[in-house]
Amino acid sequence: MPSASQPLSERLARQVRAWLVRLDTRVLVGFVSAAGLLAWIMPWPVTVFFFAVACVFAFTAAVELRDGRAALTAYGVFVLVWTVSQLALFLLEHPGQFREATIQAALLGGRLFVLLGLALAVPLAATPLMLARTLTWYLGWLVGAEKWVCFTLFRRKITPVLAGGVWRAALALCLMMAFFPRSMRSMKELRRSLLMRAPRLPLYKRAGFMGLAVLRVVSSQTWDMTLAIASRNLYRPEPWEWPR
């Protein structure tokens, strides 16, 4: 329970995250997917509503997640680049229509932020393992449809191929979610070390050192994850199935 001495922002962020954690991961992923689709194809009032929801999730991630602020900064730069690009391209195609160009650019930027902000709700509520099992559960519907088509329409003349690869997709997703934050933290620490130990190092030499160091760190992490998968016997379908 958050104490009264904590800032209001931290208490609100913890309450939002606690509410997200109580949700079923399948429901949360379905909501994020449906909300992102609706925000992209529906009129602007729907986008504004989901923009407000995305702002809440983004604020919570910035407070609660270890790399939340860094991720939010990267998302902001991404959205800003695409928004400015949309504005410039619209003005090149329709010179003088600055008002319309601003509206179109703002709508694109808002929709991109909605997609990225809503996606931040997933790491707030789910571990990589639970998200991988959620992917397996959703892909199970696709596997069932494939089996029905192969066995009913084609009378077993075609062999289903998706069933054997679902758990591999879940394993790949779990590894990606675990690998990417570690790599980003390693790059951040390497950059800080170079700035502290060699502040006058030329840019091209610094880039070369960063490239070699990142390759060494990534290869080491890959080996560690390979050993972890082998020692826990995770290279099989059973650990990635949704609990019954």
XYZ file of N, CA and C in Angstrom:
732
model
N 0.833 -1.198 0.000
C 0.000 0.000 0.000
C 0.868 1.248 0.000
N 0.621 2.193 -0.869
C 1.413 3.420 -0.883
C 1.144 4.254 0.351
N 2.216 4.808 0.956
C 2.081 5.610 2.158
C 1.683 7.025 1.812
N 1.148 7.732 2.818
C 0.693 9.100 2.598
C 1.850 10.056 2.392
N 3.097 9.663 2.821
C 4.243 10.540 2.666
C 4.767 10.571 1.236
N 4.372 9.615 0.416
C 4.822 9.595 -0.968
C 4.130 10.683 -1.771
N 4.784 11.173 -2.825
C 4.131 12.174 -3.689
C 2.859 11.608 -4.305
N 1.957 12.526 -4.633
C 0.680 12.114 -5.212
C 0.870 11.385 -6.534
N 1.854 11.817 -7.327
C 2.081 11.177 -8.626
C 2.463 9.714 -8.466
N 3.324 9.407 -7.486
C 3.735 8.021 -7.274
C 2.576 7.179 -6.765
N 1.749 7.764 -5.904
C 0.603 6.995 -5.404
C -0.388 6.686 -6.518
N -0.652 7.664 -7.380
C -1.569 7.427 -8.492
C -0.997 6.390 -9.463
N 0.313 6.487 -9.733
C 0.938 5.526 -10.644
C 0.860 4.115 -10.086
N 1.072 3.960 -8.789
C 1.001 2.619 -8.199
C -0.423 2.079 -8.211
N -1.388 2.955 -8.028
C -2.781 2.497 -8.089
C -3.158 2.045 -9.498
N -2.697 2.790 -10.508
C -2.979 2.391 -11.893
C -2.301 1.068 -12.207
N -1.063 0.916 -11.779
C -0.361 -0.339 -12.057
C -0.993 -1.510 -11.312
N -1.425 -1.286 -10.073
C -2.098 -2.357 -9.335
C -3.395 -2.772 -10.026
N -4.103 -1.806 -10.588
C -5.330 -2.147 -11.314
C -5.011 -2.942 -12.573
N -3.935 -2.579 -13.272
C -3.543 -3.306 -14.470
C -3.093 -4.723 -14.145
N -2.374 -4.887 -13.051
C -1.887 -6.215 -12.671
C -3.038 -7.152 -12.355
N -4.119 -6.624 -11.817
C -5.272 -7.474 -11.492
C -6.013 -7.963 -12.736
N -5.797 -7.319 -13.865
C -6.471 -7.736 -15.086
C -5.851 -9.016 -15.641
N -6.678 -9.808 -16.294
C -6.169 -10.946 -17.039
C -5.322 -10.434 -18.199
N -4.153 -11.036 -18.386
C -3.254 -10.574 -19.438
C -3.894 -10.667 -20.811
N -4.726 -11.689 -21.022
C -5.391 -11.831 -22.313
C -6.359 -10.681 -22.561
N -7.057 -10.267 -21.509
C -7.980 -9.131 -21.630
C -7.212 -7.846 -21.915
N -6.088 -7.659 -21.228
C -5.302 -6.439 -21.409
C -4.745 -6.356 -22.825
N -4.191 -7.448 -23.320
C -3.639 -7.452 -24.681
C -4.747 -7.221 -25.709
N -5.897 -7.843 -25.490
C -7.016 -7.617 -26.394
C -7.486 -6.176 -26.385
N -7.543 -5.568 -25.193
C -7.961 -4.167 -25.103
C -6.962 -3.250 -25.802
N -5.667 -3.459 -25.558
C -4.644 -2.612 -26.179
C -4.706 -2.730 -27.696
N -4.877 -3.936 -28.200
C -4.935 -4.136 -29.655
C -6.173 -3.476 -30.252
N -7.331 -3.695 -29.614
C -8.569 -3.115 -30.133
C -8.559 -1.593 -30.020
N -8.055 -1.070 -28.909
C -8.022 0.387 -28.731
C -7.091 1.045 -29.739
N -5.940 0.437 -30.003
C -5.035 0.993 -31.002
C -5.649 1.006 -32.387
N -6.365 -0.068 -32.725
C -7.020 -0.120 -34.037
C -8.120 0.927 -34.143
N -8.936 1.055 -33.101
C -10.018 2.034 -33.135
C -9.485 3.465 -33.191
N -8.415 3.733 -32.435
C -7.841 5.078 -32.448
C -7.281 5.439 -33.807
N -6.891 4.433 -34.582
C -6.285 4.718 -35.880
C -7.324 4.908 -36.981
N -8.444 4.182 -36.908
C -9.400 4.213 -38.018
C -10.645 5.043 -37.722
N -10.922 5.330 -36.454
C -12.130 6.059 -36.110
C -11.889 7.572 -36.164
N -12.956 8.387 -36.104
C -12.788 9.850 -36.122
C -11.994 10.358 -34.923
N -11.638 11.643 -34.999
C -10.727 12.217 -34.008
C -11.242 12.204 -32.570
N -12.563 12.297 -32.274
C -12.965 12.217 -30.858
C -12.571 10.893 -30.195
N -12.623 9.787 -30.943
C -12.191 8.501 -30.398
C -10.694 8.523 -30.134
N -9.945 9.133 -31.051
C -8.495 9.254 -30.856
C -8.168 10.082 -29.618
N -8.921 11.143 -29.394
C -8.678 11.986 -28.213
C -8.926 11.196 -26.925
N -9.994 10.399 -26.919
C -10.294 9.602 -25.728
C -9.156 8.612 -25.423
N -8.729 7.878 -26.432
C -7.655 6.908 -26.212
C -6.313 7.605 -25.995
N -6.173 8.839 -26.494
C -4.968 9.605 -26.204
C -4.864 9.893 -24.705
N -5.993 10.220 -24.091
C -5.993 10.453 -22.644
C -5.628 9.178 -21.882
N -6.172 8.039 -22.321
C -5.830 6.761 -21.685
C -4.349 6.457 -21.851
N -3.821 6.709 -23.064
C -2.400 6.470 -23.316
C -1.522 7.372 -22.454
N -1.957 8.597 -22.215
C -1.200 9.493 -21.337
C -1.112 8.944 -19.920
N -2.195 8.365 -19.431
C -2.186 7.765 -18.092
C -1.203 6.605 -18.040
N -1.229 5.739 -19.045
C -0.309 4.605 -19.077
C 1.138 5.070 -19.214
N 1.371 6.086 -20.036
C 2.729 6.588 -20.226
C 3.265 7.209 -18.931
N 2.433 7.971 -18.249
C 2.849 8.550 -16.966
C 3.162 7.458 -15.944
N 2.321 6.432 -15.893
C 2.551 5.328 -14.965
C 3.846 4.600 -15.286
N 4.110 4.381 -16.575
C 5.345 3.702 -16.966
C 6.570 4.540 -16.608
N 6.486 5.861 -16.779
C 7.612 6.726 -16.450
C 7.936 6.683 -14.961
N 6.932 6.473 -14.125
C 7.146 6.438 -12.680
C 7.522 5.045 -12.203
N 6.884 4.019 -12.742
C 6.996 2.677 -12.184
C 8.083 1.819 -12.831
N 8.293 1.952 -14.129
C 9.249 1.085 -14.815
C 10.664 1.628 -14.685
N 11.602 0.714 -14.650
C 13.012 1.102 -14.492
C 13.497 1.940 -15.668
N 13.138 1.516 -16.872
C 13.535 2.241 -18.075
C 12.358 2.987 -18.688
N 11.373 3.317 -17.862
C 10.175 3.948 -18.393
C 10.432 5.326 -18.982
N 11.228 6.133 -18.302
C 11.487 7.479 -18.808
C 12.310 7.448 -20.083
N 13.276 6.551 -20.147
C 14.077 6.431 -21.368
C 13.212 5.987 -22.539
N 12.328 5.016 -22.286
C 11.432 4.549 -23.348
C 10.491 5.665 -23.784
N 9.981 6.421 -22.827
C 9.063 7.506 -23.162
C 9.773 8.604 -23.960
N 11.030 8.876 -23.619
C 11.800 9.858 -24.381
C 12.011 9.397 -25.822
N 12.354 8.116 -25.981
C 12.543 7.586 -27.337
C 11.234 7.625 -28.125
N 10.124 7.290 -27.466
C 8.821 7.366 -28.132
C 8.501 8.800 -28.552
N 8.815 9.753 -27.662
C 8.542 11.147 -27.993
C 9.330 11.630 -29.198
N 10.606 11.234 -29.279
C 11.422 11.613 -30.441
C 10.860 10.978 -31.705
N 10.453 9.715 -31.617
C 9.882 9.024 -32.768
C 8.616 9.724 -33.265
N 7.724 10.049 -32.337
C 6.479 10.725 -32.708
C 6.761 12.109 -33.279
N 7.703 12.827 -32.689
C 8.027 14.174 -33.172
C 8.578 14.140 -34.594
N 9.445 13.177 -34.888
C 10.021 13.080 -36.234
C 8.929 12.825 -37.269
N 8.026 11.894 -36.972
C 6.966 11.586 -37.928
C 5.967 12.735 -38.057
N 5.710 13.442 -36.967
C 4.782 14.573 -37.022
C 5.340 15.702 -37.881
N 6.609 16.032 -37.671
C 7.238 17.087 -38.473
C 7.326 16.659 -39.937
N 7.609 15.379 -40.173
C 7.678 14.897 -41.556
C 6.319 15.009 -42.248
N 5.263 14.635 -41.514
C 3.918 14.764 -42.089
C 3.575 16.223 -42.395
N 3.944 17.120 -41.498
C 3.682 18.548 -41.708
C 4.418 19.062 -42.945
N 5.697 18.689 -43.061
C 6.482 19.173 -44.197
C 5.973 18.609 -45.519
N 5.650 17.323 -45.536
C 5.167 16.715 -46.778
C 3.818 17.290 -47.207
N 2.945 17.557 -46.245
C 1.643 18.129 -46.589
C 1.808 19.538 -47.145
N 2.712 20.317 -46.554
C 2.930 21.673 -47.053
C 3.588 21.675 -48.428
N 4.428 20.681 -48.698
C 5.025 20.586 -50.035
C 3.972 20.255 -51.086
N 3.004 19.418 -50.695
C 1.971 19.029 -51.641
C 0.880 20.075 -51.756
N 0.581 20.765 -50.624
C -0.463 21.789 -50.626
C 0.107 23.076 -50.013
N 0.861 23.849 -50.765
C 1.465 25.073 -50.213
C 0.392 26.060 -49.739
N 0.687 26.685 -48.602
C -0.214 27.697 -48.068
C -1.296 27.183 -47.155
N -1.561 25.868 -47.140
C -2.627 25.319 -46.295
C -2.026 24.868 -44.959
N -1.547 25.849 -44.209
C -0.849 25.520 -42.959
C -1.807 24.958 -41.912
N -3.031 25.458 -41.871
C -3.992 24.972 -40.871
C -4.321 23.502 -41.093
N -4.610 23.138 -42.332
C -4.915 21.741 -42.627
C -3.699 20.840 -42.380
N -2.508 21.350 -42.734
C -1.291 20.575 -42.512
C -1.054 20.330 -41.032
N -1.324 21.348 -40.214
C -1.147 21.190 -38.766
C -2.128 20.169 -38.199
N -3.362 20.198 -38.667
C -4.363 19.249 -38.189
C -3.974 17.816 -38.547
N -3.555 17.609 -39.792
C -3.165 16.271 -40.226
C -1.931 15.772 -39.474
N -0.966 16.654 -39.267
C 0.242 16.261 -38.542
C -0.067 15.948 -37.083
N -0.916 16.775 -36.458
C -1.285 16.525 -35.068
C -2.064 15.225 -34.931
N -2.924 14.931 -35.890
C -3.690 13.684 -35.842
C -2.775 12.474 -35.973
N -1.804 12.551 -36.881
C -0.861 11.445 -37.024
C -0.020 11.268 -35.765
N 0.491 12.376 -35.231
C 1.279 12.287 -34.010
C 0.486 11.751 -32.834
N -0.766 12.195 -32.720
C -1.610 11.691 -31.639
C -1.881 10.208 -31.765
N -2.136 9.743 -32.973
C -2.407 8.320 -33.166
C -1.170 7.474 -32.900
N -0.002 7.954 -33.324
C 1.228 7.217 -33.035
C 1.483 7.147 -31.530
N 1.247 8.265 -30.842
C 1.438 8.251 -29.396
C 0.444 7.317 -28.709
N -0.767 7.259 -29.226
C -1.757 6.337 -28.654
C -1.268 4.898 -28.761
N -0.768 4.531 -29.934
C -0.272 3.160 -30.113
C 0.875 2.849 -29.155
N 1.819 3.768 -29.042
C 2.977 3.527 -28.186
C 2.616 3.616 -26.709
N 1.764 4.580 -26.347
C 1.380 4.728 -24.953
C 0.553 3.567 -24.445
N -0.389 3.101 -25.261
C -1.178 1.943 -24.859
C -0.306 0.701 -24.708
N 0.701 0.571 -25.562
C 1.583 -0.587 -25.480
C 2.371 -0.620 -24.169
N 2.579 0.532 -23.545
C 3.300 0.565 -22.267
C 2.521 -0.099 -21.144
N 1.211 -0.297 -21.332
C 0.433 -0.978 -20.297
C 0.824 -2.434 -20.174
N 1.353 -3.024 -21.240
C 1.691 -4.455 -21.213
C 2.859 -4.744 -20.272
N 4.025 -4.064 -20.403
C 5.094 -4.343 -19.427
C 4.763 -3.894 -18.015
N 3.803 -2.989 -17.853
C 3.399 -2.614 -16.500
C 2.687 -3.750 -15.777
N 1.977 -4.589 -16.524
C 1.108 -5.587 -15.896
C 1.575 -7.017 -16.085
N 2.369 -7.301 -17.091
C 2.679 -8.684 -17.438
C 4.184 -8.894 -17.499
N 4.602 -10.073 -17.053
C 5.986 -10.481 -17.214
C 6.187 -11.009 -18.631
N 7.438 -11.104 -19.096
C 7.657 -11.690 -20.429
C 7.072 -13.090 -20.573
N 7.115 -13.896 -19.512
C 6.564 -15.247 -19.587
C 5.051 -15.216 -19.774
N 4.369 -14.361 -19.019
C 2.912 -14.295 -19.154
C 2.509 -13.744 -20.517
N 3.272 -12.799 -21.032
C 2.950 -12.275 -22.348
C 3.178 -13.337 -23.425
N 4.225 -14.138 -23.271
C 4.472 -15.210 -24.230
C 3.352 -16.249 -24.176
N 2.880 -16.571 -22.990
C 1.757 -17.514 -22.874
C 0.477 -16.911 -23.447
N 0.308 -15.611 -23.305
C -0.849 -14.956 -23.914
C -0.799 -15.063 -25.433
N 0.391 -14.889 -25.995
C 0.542 -15.055 -27.441
C 0.191 -16.480 -27.857
N 0.626 -17.450 -27.076
C 0.294 -18.839 -27.381
C -1.213 -19.054 -27.337
N -1.882 -18.444 -26.370
C -3.340 -18.614 -26.245
C -4.058 -18.010 -27.452
N -3.641 -16.813 -27.866
C -4.284 -16.191 -29.020
C -3.985 -16.955 -30.310
N -2.756 -17.406 -30.464
C -2.415 -18.171 -31.660
C -3.096 -19.539 -31.677
N -3.509 -20.011 -30.480
C -4.237 -21.273 -30.438
C -5.529 -21.226 -31.231
N -6.184 -20.057 -31.255
C -7.387 -19.917 -32.083
C -7.047 -20.056 -33.562
N -5.915 -19.494 -33.961
C -5.493 -19.620 -35.354
C -5.139 -21.063 -35.690
N -4.502 -21.744 -34.748
C -4.168 -23.158 -34.960
C -5.438 -23.989 -35.096
N -6.439 -23.705 -34.248
C -7.702 -24.426 -34.338
C -8.398 -24.195 -35.665
N -8.369 -22.958 -36.154
C -8.977 -22.671 -37.455
C -8.245 -23.400 -38.571
N -6.918 -23.448 -38.481
C -6.155 -24.165 -39.503
C -6.482 -25.654 -39.502
N -6.585 -26.246 -38.306
C -6.919 -27.667 -38.237
C -8.310 -27.935 -38.801
N -9.247 -27.050 -38.520
C -10.603 -27.241 -39.041
C -10.607 -27.192 -40.564
N -9.845 -26.233 -41.126
C -9.780 -26.131 -42.583
C -9.127 -27.371 -43.188
N -8.026 -27.822 -42.585
C -7.303 -28.971 -43.139
C -8.103 -30.260 -43.011
N -8.766 -30.456 -41.856
C -9.447 -31.724 -41.608
C -10.860 -31.765 -42.183
N -11.526 -30.612 -42.266
C -12.920 -30.582 -42.704
C -13.045 -30.245 -44.192
N -12.459 -29.128 -44.581
C -12.607 -28.702 -45.968
C -11.748 -29.534 -46.917
N -10.514 -29.815 -46.509
C -9.608 -30.550 -47.389
C -9.514 -32.039 -47.051
N -10.301 -32.491 -46.025
C -10.394 -33.915 -45.671
C -9.014 -34.542 -45.479
N -8.198 -33.866 -44.640
C -6.873 -34.345 -44.236
C -5.877 -34.488 -45.386
N -6.161 -33.848 -46.502
C -5.210 -33.874 -47.603
C -4.051 -32.904 -47.389
N -4.227 -31.949 -46.470
C -3.190 -30.973 -46.136
C -2.861 -31.110 -44.658
N -1.587 -31.142 -44.327
C -1.160 -31.297 -42.940
C -1.024 -29.923 -42.286
N -1.589 -29.723 -41.089
C -1.408 -28.437 -40.394
C 0.064 -28.182 -40.079
N 0.466 -26.932 -40.184
C 1.873 -26.578 -39.968
C 2.068 -25.582 -38.826
N 1.013 -24.934 -38.379
C 1.171 -23.880 -37.385
C 1.330 -24.409 -35.968
N 0.761 -25.548 -35.679
C 0.734 -26.038 -34.301
C 2.134 -26.231 -33.733
N 3.061 -26.698 -34.562
C 4.405 -26.952 -34.062
C 5.246 -25.710 -33.850
N 4.822 -24.571 -34.393
C 5.636 -23.370 -34.286
C 5.116 -22.314 -33.342
N 3.974 -22.559 -32.707
C 3.392 -21.539 -31.823
C 4.283 -21.298 -30.618
N 4.740 -22.367 -29.977
C 5.547 -22.196 -28.773
C 6.900 -21.568 -29.104
N 7.397 -21.785 -30.319
C 8.649 -21.133 -30.721
C 8.459 -19.623 -30.863
N 7.302 -19.211 -31.366
C 7.004 -17.777 -31.437
C 6.916 -17.171 -30.036
N 6.315 -17.910 -29.110
C 6.238 -17.429 -27.726
C 7.623 -17.321 -27.099
N 8.470 -18.307 -27.352
C 9.840 -18.264 -26.839
C 10.599 -17.074 -27.413
N 10.439 -16.824 -28.710
C 11.116 -15.685 -29.331
C 10.649 -14.361 -28.738
N 9.336 -14.238 -28.492
C 8.815 -13.011 -27.894
C 9.360 -12.811 -26.487
N 9.409 -13.880 -25.702
C 9.931 -13.786 -24.336
C 11.397 -13.367 -24.338
N 12.189 -13.951 -25.235
C 13.601 -13.592 -25.321
C 13.772 -12.135 -25.744
N 12.946 -11.673 -26.681
C 13.049 -10.289 -27.140
C 12.742 -9.315 -26.006
N 11.688 -9.605 -25.235
C 11.320 -8.707 -24.136
C 12.366 -8.696 -23.044
N 13.072 -9.808 -22.850
C 14.120 -9.854 -21.828
C 15.440 -9.291 -22.352
N 15.682 -9.459 -23.642
C 16.964 -9.083 -24.226
C 17.066 -7.589 -24.505
N 15.995 -6.989 -25.012
C 16.061 -5.594 -25.434
C 16.359 -4.637 -24.276
N 15.663 -4.708 -23.134
C 16.002 -3.771 -22.039
C 17.422 -3.957 -21.530
N 17.896 -5.197 -21.467
C 19.266 -5.417 -21.010
C 20.274 -4.790 -21.968
N 20.025 -4.918 -23.241
C 20.938 -4.334 -24.221
C 20.932 -2.810 -24.126
N 19.750 -2.213 -23.936
C 19.681 -0.761 -23.816
C 20.413 -0.269 -22.577
N 20.256 -0.982 -21.463
C 20.970 -0.591 -20.242
C 22.474 -0.736 -20.421
N 22.914 -1.791 -21.100
C 24.346 -1.985 -21.337
C 24.913 -0.866 -22.195
N 24.187 -0.466 -23.231
C 24.650 0.625 -24.083
C 24.726 1.932 -23.308
N 23.764 2.154 -22.426
C 23.771 3.372 -21.620
C 24.978 3.395 -20.683
N 25.275 2.258 -20.055
C 26.431 2.188 -19.158
C 27.740 2.336 -19.923
N 27.824 1.742 -21.115
C 29.027 1.891 -21.931
C 29.236 3.339 -22.346
N 28.174 4.014 -22.730
C 28.280 5.423 -23.127
C 28.744 6.282 -21.956
N 28.209 5.997 -20.770
C 28.613 6.765 -19.583
C 30.084 6.506 -19.244
N 30.527 5.267 -19.380
C 31.922 4.940 -19.083
C 32.877 5.645 -20.044
N 32.508 5.679 -21.332
C 33.362 6.363 -22.300
C 33.442 7.863 -22.019
N 32.324 8.463 -21.640
C 32.327 9.893 -21.343
C 33.156 10.214 -20.108
N 33.179 9.302 -19.141
C 33.936 9.546 -17.911
C 35.429 9.260 -18.103
N 35.774 8.199 -18.818
C 37.172 7.797 -18.931
C 37.887 8.448 -20.110
N 37.169 8.757 -21.164
C 37.800 9.359 -22.341
C 36.907 10.454 -22.899
N 36.764 11.554 -22.176
C 35.835 12.607 -22.635
C 36.299 13.302 -23.908
N 37.609 13.275 -24.202
C 38.129 13.961 -25.384
C 38.361 13.006 -26.553
N 37.873 11.820 -26.455
C 38.053 10.847 -27.532
C 37.263 11.286 -28.759
N 37.875 11.255 -29.949
C 37.135 11.652 -31.165
C 35.891 10.796 -31.371
N 34.946 11.383 -32.086
C 33.657 10.728 -32.260
C 33.780 9.405 -33.006
N 34.635 9.350 -34.053
C 34.737 8.113 -34.826
C 35.382 6.989 -34.010
N 36.343 7.331 -33.138
C 36.934 6.314 -32.273
C 35.935 5.864 -31.206
N 35.167 6.802 -30.698
C 34.152 6.440 -29.700
C 33.116 5.501 -30.301
N 32.713 5.766 -31.555
C 31.752 4.887 -32.214
C 32.336 3.502 -32.419
N 33.614 3.418 -32.755
C 34.239 2.105 -32.921
C 34.304 1.326 -31.629
N 34.691 2.001 -30.539
C 34.725 1.339 -29.239
C 33.331 0.887 -28.809
N 32.330 1.743 -29.041
C 30.956 1.377 -28.680
C 30.486 0.154 -29.457
N 30.812 0.113 -30.756
C 30.405 -1.038 -31.555
C 31.016 -2.329 -31.063
N 32.324 -2.326 -30.770
C 32.981 -3.534 -30.282
C 32.442 -3.949 -28.915
N 32.251 -2.966 -28.037
C 31.762 -3.289 -26.693
C 30.339 -3.830 -26.730
N 29.495 -3.237 -27.580
C 28.112 -3.716 -27.681
C 28.075 -5.139 -28.226
N 28.909 -5.438 -29.224
C 28.963 -6.803 -29.753
C 29.393 -7.789 -28.681
N 30.358 -7.416 -27.859
C 30.808 -8.317 -26.800
C 29.713 -8.528 -25.757
N 29.038 -7.455 -25.378
C 27.974 -7.578 -24.377
C 26.807 -8.402 -24.920
N 26.426 -8.140 -26.171
C 25.306 -8.874 -26.762
C 25.625 -10.359 -26.882
N 26.836 -10.688 -27.319
C 27.205 -12.102 -27.429
C 27.223 -12.780 -26.071
N 27.683 -12.066 -25.050
C 27.681 -12.638 -23.699
C 26.261 -12.873 -23.196
N 25.366 -11.915 -23.420
C 23.985 -12.084 -22.996
C 23.292 -13.199 -23.768
N 23.604 -13.339 -25.045
C 23.017 -14.424 -25.830
C 23.421 -15.771 -25.275
N 24.697 -15.920 -24.920
C 25.174 -17.179 -24.339
C 24.505 -17.443 -22.998
N 24.361 -16.406 -22.168
C 23.705 -16.571 -20.869
C 22.251 -17.023 -21.035
N 21.536 -16.417 -21.979
C 20.140 -16.802 -22.201
C 20.027 -18.209 -22.760
N 20.967 -18.601 -23.600
C 20.958 -19.963 -24.130
C 21.139 -20.972 -23.012
N 22.067 -20.703 -22.107
C 22.268 -21.594 -20.964
C 21.043 -21.617 -20.057
N 20.405 -20.456 -19.864
C 19.210 -20.401 -19.018
C 18.079 -21.230 -19.614
N 17.874 -21.149 -20.923
C 16.821 -21.937 -21.576
C 17.105 -23.422 -21.463
N 18.366 -23.805 -21.685
C 18.723 -25.223 -21.619
C 18.610 -25.766 -20.195
N 19.053 -24.987 -19.202
C 19.025 -25.478 -17.822
C 17.613 -25.590 -17.273
N 16.700 -24.754 -17.746
C 15.316 -24.803 -17.282
C 14.422 -25.666 -18.174
N 15.015 -26.252 -19.198
C 14.278 -27.143 -20.107
C 13.073 -26.430 -20.716
N 13.315 -25.237 -21.250
C 12.242 -24.422 -21.810
C 12.060 -24.614 -23.306
N 12.939 -25.368 -23.934
C 12.820 -25.548 -25.377
C 11.869 -26.712 -25.691
N 10.628 -26.537 -25.299
C 9.567 -27.511 -25.538
C 8.237 -26.783 -25.382
N 7.131 -27.356 -25.863
C 5.853 -26.623 -25.873
C 5.248 -26.403 -24.497
N 5.424 -27.334 -23.565
C 4.663 -27.299 -22.311
C 4.839 -26.024 -21.491
N 6.065 -25.490 -21.303
C 6.195 -24.289 -20.457
C 5.504 -23.046 -21.036
N 5.169 -23.058 -22.322
C 4.623 -21.857 -22.960
C 3.117 -21.931 -23.146
N 2.494 -22.989 -22.659
C 1.039 -23.098 -22.748
C 0.377 -22.286 -21.645
N -0.822 -21.772 -21.946
C -1.558 -20.993 -20.939
C -2.013 -21.937 -19.822
N -1.817 -21.536 -18.548
C -2.197 -22.420 -17.429
C -3.690 -22.754 -17.462
N -3.995 -23.997 -17.211
C -5.392 -24.440 -17.218
C -5.927 -24.578 -15.799
